Amino acid sequence: IAFVPAGSRDQPSGLLARMLGLLGCVASTGRELWRQKRDEKTSWATPLVVEHAGRTQVVASATNKVRSYDGATGDLVWETTGMTQNAIPTPVHSDGLVILASGFRGNALLAVKLAEAKGDISASPAVAWRLDRDTPYVPSPLLYGEELYFLKGNNGLLSCFNARTGERHYGPERIEGVPNVYASPVGADGRIYVAGREGKTAVVERGPVFKLLATNTLDDAFDASPVAVDSELYLRGAKYLSRIS
């Protein structure tokens, strides 16, 4: 099944306006299986598809509400208060915990325990913790083991939290040489990679203490997130596609 978010109340006519909501379709044919209307002006966040307790959930981040739908039927599984305007970061998941964040005209981050999430969880223990400062605007957060890494706004200011408890390990810490960031941080081999819009990529040691290991420069500019494959890092820039071994 393919899940397709579509539509914006900013578009008064046309196909996307008529499709406002979330669709579940057969991936091979495009045949619609279900459709859920959503009272949202816009949402730029890619939905998170996660398997939990034998059921596929589709978690959609947005301004008015965060909602999770049953992937097979489209039925609402749980919902809670929403993010800021222009919710862009993609939710992330690890071991039954979903993290959502946004940071345009405000700050919002919440951690949801899927095992306890059912119905309206706004005032429920299913929300493990919340944060209302220093959250990302465009870059998605990074869950790396028990650690949650995220940037402040679109800036090279990195924070690290315990994903389960919400305890702050550090941050926001300034990443020298990487002032502006759209790309999401990526973790591999005990390191965090943060690619900046000015062509520099910072390498930060994974762990509860901030340690900048290196800053590498290419003749390029990066908005796309790096991809780690085996022992190589791929960076798609404005000029080139680079492979770093």
GROMACS .gro file of C-alpha atoms in nm:
model
  245
    1ILE     CA    1   0.000   0.000   0.000
    2ALA     CA    2   0.123   0.350  -0.083
    3PHE     CA    3   0.021   0.640   0.143
    4VAL     CA    4  -0.016   0.978  -0.028
    5PRO     CA    5  -0.062   1.309   0.157
    6ALA     CA    6  -0.221   1.565  -0.071
    7GLY     CA    7  -0.383   1.903  -0.084
    8SER     CA    8  -0.370   2.247   0.069
    9ARG     CA    9  -0.639   2.496   0.161
   10ASP     CA   10  -0.411   2.752  -0.002
   11GLN     CA   11  -0.501   2.591  -0.338
   12PRO     CA   12  -0.868   2.679  -0.403
   13SER     CA   13  -0.911   2.458  -0.708
   14GLY     CA   14  -0.753   2.171  -0.894
   15LEU     CA   15  -0.677   1.806  -0.819
   16LEU     CA   16  -0.480   1.862  -0.499
   17ALA     CA   17  -0.754   2.075  -0.347
   18ARG     CA   18  -1.012   1.803  -0.421
   19MET     CA   19  -0.778   1.540  -0.270
   20LEU     CA   20  -0.721   1.731   0.056
   21GLY     CA   21  -0.634   1.464   0.312
   22LEU     CA   22  -0.447   1.134   0.319
   23LEU     CA   23  -0.493   0.848   0.074
   24GLY     CA   24  -0.413   0.478   0.099
   25CYS     CA   25  -0.359   0.327  -0.247
   26VAL     CA   26  -0.248  -0.002  -0.398
   27ALA     CA   27   0.114   0.068  -0.485
   28SER     CA   28   0.115  -0.134  -0.809
   29THR     CA   29  -0.202   0.011  -0.962
   30GLY     CA   30  -0.286   0.334  -0.777
   31ARG     CA   31  -0.631   0.203  -0.688
   32GLU     CA   32  -0.766   0.395  -0.391
   33LEU     CA   33  -0.831   0.184  -0.079
   34TRP     CA   34  -0.926   0.458   0.163
   35ARG     CA   35  -0.929   0.835   0.203
   36GLN     CA   36  -0.919   1.043   0.520
   37LYS     CA   37  -1.003   1.412   0.513
   38ARG     CA   38  -0.788   1.621   0.743
   39ASP     CA   39  -0.861   1.968   0.882
   40GLU     CA   40  -0.519   2.111   0.803
   41LYS     CA   41  -0.409   2.416   0.609
   42THR     CA   42  -0.079   2.266   0.499
   43SER     CA   43   0.166   1.998   0.603
   44TRP     CA   44   0.504   1.948   0.442
   45ALA     CA   45   0.608   1.652   0.655
   46THR     CA   46   0.640   1.309   0.493
   47PRO     CA   47   0.421   1.064   0.689
   48LEU     CA   48   0.600   0.797   0.891
   49VAL     CA   49   0.496   0.436   0.824
   50VAL     CA   50   0.572   0.215   1.123
   51GLU     CA   51   0.486  -0.143   1.224
   52HIS     CA   52   0.379  -0.190   1.584
   53ALA     CA   53   0.208  -0.484   1.756
   54GLY     CA   54   0.116  -0.642   1.422
   55ARG     CA   55  -0.042  -0.329   1.276
   56THR     CA   56   0.087  -0.074   1.026
   57GLN     CA   57   0.040   0.284   1.141
   58VAL     CA   58   0.076   0.596   0.927
   59VAL     CA   59   0.180   0.890   1.147
   60ALA     CA   60   0.109   1.231   0.993
   61SER     CA   61   0.253   1.546   1.146
   62ALA     CA   62   0.064   1.873   1.096
   63THR     CA   63  -0.024   2.207   1.255
   64ASN     CA   64  -0.366   2.143   1.406
   65LYS     CA   65  -0.313   1.784   1.513
   66VAL     CA   66  -0.073   1.494   1.489
   67ARG     CA   67  -0.266   1.186   1.382
   68SER     CA   68  -0.193   0.817   1.332
   69TYR     CA   69  -0.402   0.606   1.096
   70ASP     CA   70  -0.442   0.230   1.051
   71GLY     CA   71  -0.256   0.156   0.729
   72ALA     CA   72  -0.500  -0.114   0.618
   73THR     CA   73  -0.828   0.069   0.681
   74GLY     CA   74  -0.748   0.439   0.724
   75ASP     CA   75  -0.918   0.441   1.066
   76LEU     CA   76  -0.782   0.687   1.320
   77VAL     CA   77  -0.566   0.511   1.581
   78TRP     CA   78  -0.461   0.810   1.792
   79GLU     CA   79  -0.426   1.185   1.778
   80THR     CA   80  -0.280   1.467   1.984
   81THR     CA   81  -0.213   1.839   1.971
   82GLY     CA   82  -0.033   1.957   1.662
   83MET     CA   83   0.297   2.110   1.574
   84THR     CA   84   0.379   2.468   1.474
   85GLN     CA   85   0.286   2.620   1.141
   86ASN     CA   86   0.451   2.466   0.832
   87ALA     CA   87   0.530   2.131   0.992
   88ILE     CA   88   0.820   2.006   0.778
   89PRO     CA   89   1.041   1.756   0.968
   90THR     CA   90   0.957   1.391   0.908
   91PRO     CA   91   0.868   1.197   1.225
   92VAL     CA   92   1.124   0.935   1.334
   93HIS     CA   93   1.075   0.604   1.515
   94SER     CA   94   1.270   0.350   1.717
   95ASP     CA   95   1.154   0.060   1.933
   96GLY     CA   96   0.796   0.177   1.981
   97LEU     CA   97   0.876   0.547   2.029
   98VAL     CA   98   0.780   0.811   1.771
   99ILE     CA   99   0.938   1.159   1.780
  100LEU     CA  100   0.775   1.454   1.602
  101ALA     CA  101   0.910   1.809   1.576
  102SER     CA  102   0.864   2.143   1.402
  103GLY     CA  103   1.000   2.493   1.443
  104PHE     CA  104   0.837   2.761   1.227
  105ARG     CA  105   0.689   3.052   1.426
  106GLY     CA  106   0.718   2.851   1.743
  107ASN     CA  107   0.880   2.535   1.876
  108ALA     CA  108   0.727   2.192   1.929
  109LEU     CA  109   0.861   1.843   1.988
  110LEU     CA  110   0.687   1.542   2.138
  111ALA     CA  111   0.767   1.176   2.201
  112VAL     CA  112   0.483   0.923   2.173
  113LYS     CA  113   0.485   0.569   2.315
  114LEU     CA  114   0.293   0.362   2.060
  115ALA     CA  115   0.212   0.086   2.310
  116GLU     CA  116  -0.005   0.333   2.507
  117ALA     CA  117  -0.136   0.547   2.222
  118LYS     CA  118  -0.509   0.515   2.152
  119GLY     CA  119  -0.771   0.782   2.087
  120ASP     CA  120  -0.696   1.136   2.205
  121ILE     CA  121  -0.361   1.118   2.385
  122SER     CA  122  -0.316   1.493   2.442
  123ALA     CA  123  -0.327   1.452   2.822
  124SER     CA  124  -0.223   1.086   2.825
  125PRO     CA  125   0.092   0.914   2.957
  126ALA     CA  126   0.133   0.795   2.598
  127VAL     CA  127   0.311   1.128   2.543
  128ALA     CA  128   0.642   1.050   2.710
  129TRP     CA  129   0.773   1.409   2.701
  130ARG     CA  130   0.748   1.741   2.520
  131LEU     CA  131   0.980   2.029   2.436
  132ASP     CA  132   0.894   2.387   2.339
  133ARG     CA  133   1.231   2.537   2.243
  134ASP     CA  134   1.525   2.498   2.002
  135THR     CA  135   1.342   2.266   1.759
  136PRO     CA  136   1.410   2.227   1.383
  137TYR     CA  137   1.227   2.407   1.103
  138VAL     CA  138   1.332   2.214   0.788
  139PRO     CA  139   1.576   1.938   0.901
  140SER     CA  140   1.426   1.621   1.047
  141PRO     CA  141   1.555   1.491   1.380
  142LEU     CA  142   1.787   1.191   1.405
  143LEU     CA  143   1.721   0.897   1.636
  144TYR     CA  144   2.048   0.711   1.689
  145GLY     CA  145   2.007   0.437   1.947
  146GLU     CA  146   1.878   0.598   2.268
  147GLU     CA  147   1.993   0.944   2.157
  148LEU     CA  148   1.790   1.207   1.976
  149TYR     CA  149   1.978   1.472   1.776
  150PHE     CA  150   1.819   1.779   1.619
  151LEU     CA  151   1.908   2.125   1.495
  152LYS     CA  152   1.764   2.458   1.603
  153GLY     CA  153   1.562   2.616   1.323
  154ASN     CA  154   1.770   2.599   1.006
  155ASN     CA  155   2.089   2.675   1.195
  156GLY     CA  156   2.404   2.479   1.272
  157LEU     CA  157   2.308   2.451   1.640
  158LEU     CA  158   2.291   2.087   1.751
  159SER     CA  159   2.117   1.940   2.056
  160CYS     CA  160   2.125   1.587   2.193
  161PHE     CA  161   1.860   1.437   2.425
  162ASN     CA  162   1.785   1.102   2.578
  163ALA     CA  163   1.501   0.993   2.349
  164ARG     CA  164   1.322   0.790   2.618
  165THR     CA  165   1.328   1.034   2.907
  166GLY     CA  166   1.370   1.377   2.747
  167GLU     CA  167   1.687   1.443   2.948
  168ARG     CA  168   1.908   1.698   2.774
  169HIS     CA  169   2.263   1.577   2.714
  170TYR     CA  170   2.381   1.897   2.548
  171GLY     CA  171   2.286   2.184   2.326
  172PRO     CA  172   2.221   2.382   2.139
  173GLU     CA  173   2.593   2.362   2.052
  174ARG     CA  174   2.724   2.572   1.765
  175ILE     CA  175   2.881   2.374   1.479
  176GLU     CA  176   3.163   2.598   1.359
  177GLY     CA  177   3.170   2.645   0.982
  178VAL     CA  178   2.815   2.515   0.927
  179PRO     CA  179   2.586   2.812   0.996
  180ASN     CA  180   2.287   2.727   0.774
  181VAL     CA  181   2.132   2.383   0.735
  182TYR     CA  182   1.835   2.239   0.545
  183ALA     CA  183   1.964   1.880   0.533
  184SER     CA  184   1.875   1.639   0.811
  185PRO     CA  185   2.158   1.503   1.028
  186VAL     CA  186   2.260   1.147   0.947
  187GLY     CA  187   2.422   0.891   1.178
  188ALA     CA  188   2.669   0.618   1.077
  189ASP     CA  189   2.960   0.435   1.239
  190GLY     CA  190   2.943   0.628   1.564
  191ARG     CA  191   2.937   0.969   1.394
  192ILE     CA  192   2.679   1.236   1.313
  193TYR     CA  193   2.708   1.409   0.974
  194VAL     CA  194   2.559   1.757   0.926
  195ALA     CA  195   2.575   1.897   0.571
  196GLY     CA  196   2.551   2.275   0.540
  197ARG     CA  197   2.421   2.505   0.269
  198GLU     CA  198   2.767   2.660   0.223
  199GLY     CA  199   2.931   2.331   0.119
  200LYS     CA  200   3.078   2.219   0.451
  201THR     CA  201   2.991   1.894   0.627
  202ALA     CA  202   3.056   1.861   0.999
  203VAL     CA  203   3.140   1.530   1.164
  204VAL     CA  204   3.030   1.505   1.528
  205GLU     CA  205   3.107   1.217   1.760
  206ARG     CA  206   2.803   1.021   1.871
  207GLY     CA  207   2.740   1.039   2.243
  208PRO     CA  208   2.613   1.253   2.531
  209VAL     CA  209   2.906   1.499   2.508
  210PHE     CA  210   2.943   1.733   2.211
  211LYS     CA  211   3.269   1.674   2.023
  212LEU     CA  212   3.332   1.810   1.674
  213LEU     CA  213   3.568   1.567   1.498
  214ALA     CA  214   3.609   1.739   1.162
  215THR     CA  215   3.466   1.987   0.914
  216ASN     CA  216   3.509   1.897   0.547
  217THR     CA  217   3.457   2.134   0.255
  218LEU     CA  218   3.344   2.065  -0.102
  219ASP     CA  219   3.287   2.310  -0.386
  220ASP     CA  220   2.913   2.275  -0.360
  221ALA     CA  221   2.603   2.364  -0.157
  222PHE     CA  222   2.387   2.108   0.022
  223ASP     CA  223   2.015   2.116   0.089
  224ALA     CA  224   1.952   1.742   0.048
  225SER     CA  225   2.027   1.508   0.336
  226PRO     CA  226   2.336   1.285   0.309
  227VAL     CA  227   2.288   0.910   0.265
  228ALA     CA  228   2.520   0.653   0.426
  229VAL     CA  229   2.557   0.322   0.237
  230ASP     CA  230   2.796   0.066   0.383
  231SER     CA  231   3.124   0.257   0.429
  232GLU     CA  232   3.039   0.540   0.190
  233LEU     CA  233   2.860   0.873   0.223
  234TYR     CA  234   2.664   1.019  -0.069
  235LEU     CA  235   2.600   1.394  -0.088
  236ARG     CA  236   2.375   1.551  -0.351
  237GLY     CA  237   2.466   1.914  -0.394
  238ALA     CA  238   2.364   2.200  -0.619
  239LYS     CA  239   2.649   2.112  -0.859
  240TYR     CA  240   2.752   1.752  -0.806
  241LEU     CA  241   2.666   1.413  -0.663
  242SER     CA  242   2.963   1.323  -0.444
  243ARG     CA  243   3.064   0.988  -0.296
  244ILE     CA  244   3.294   0.993   0.005
  245SER     CA  245   3.462   0.668   0.115
   0.00000   0.00000   0.00000
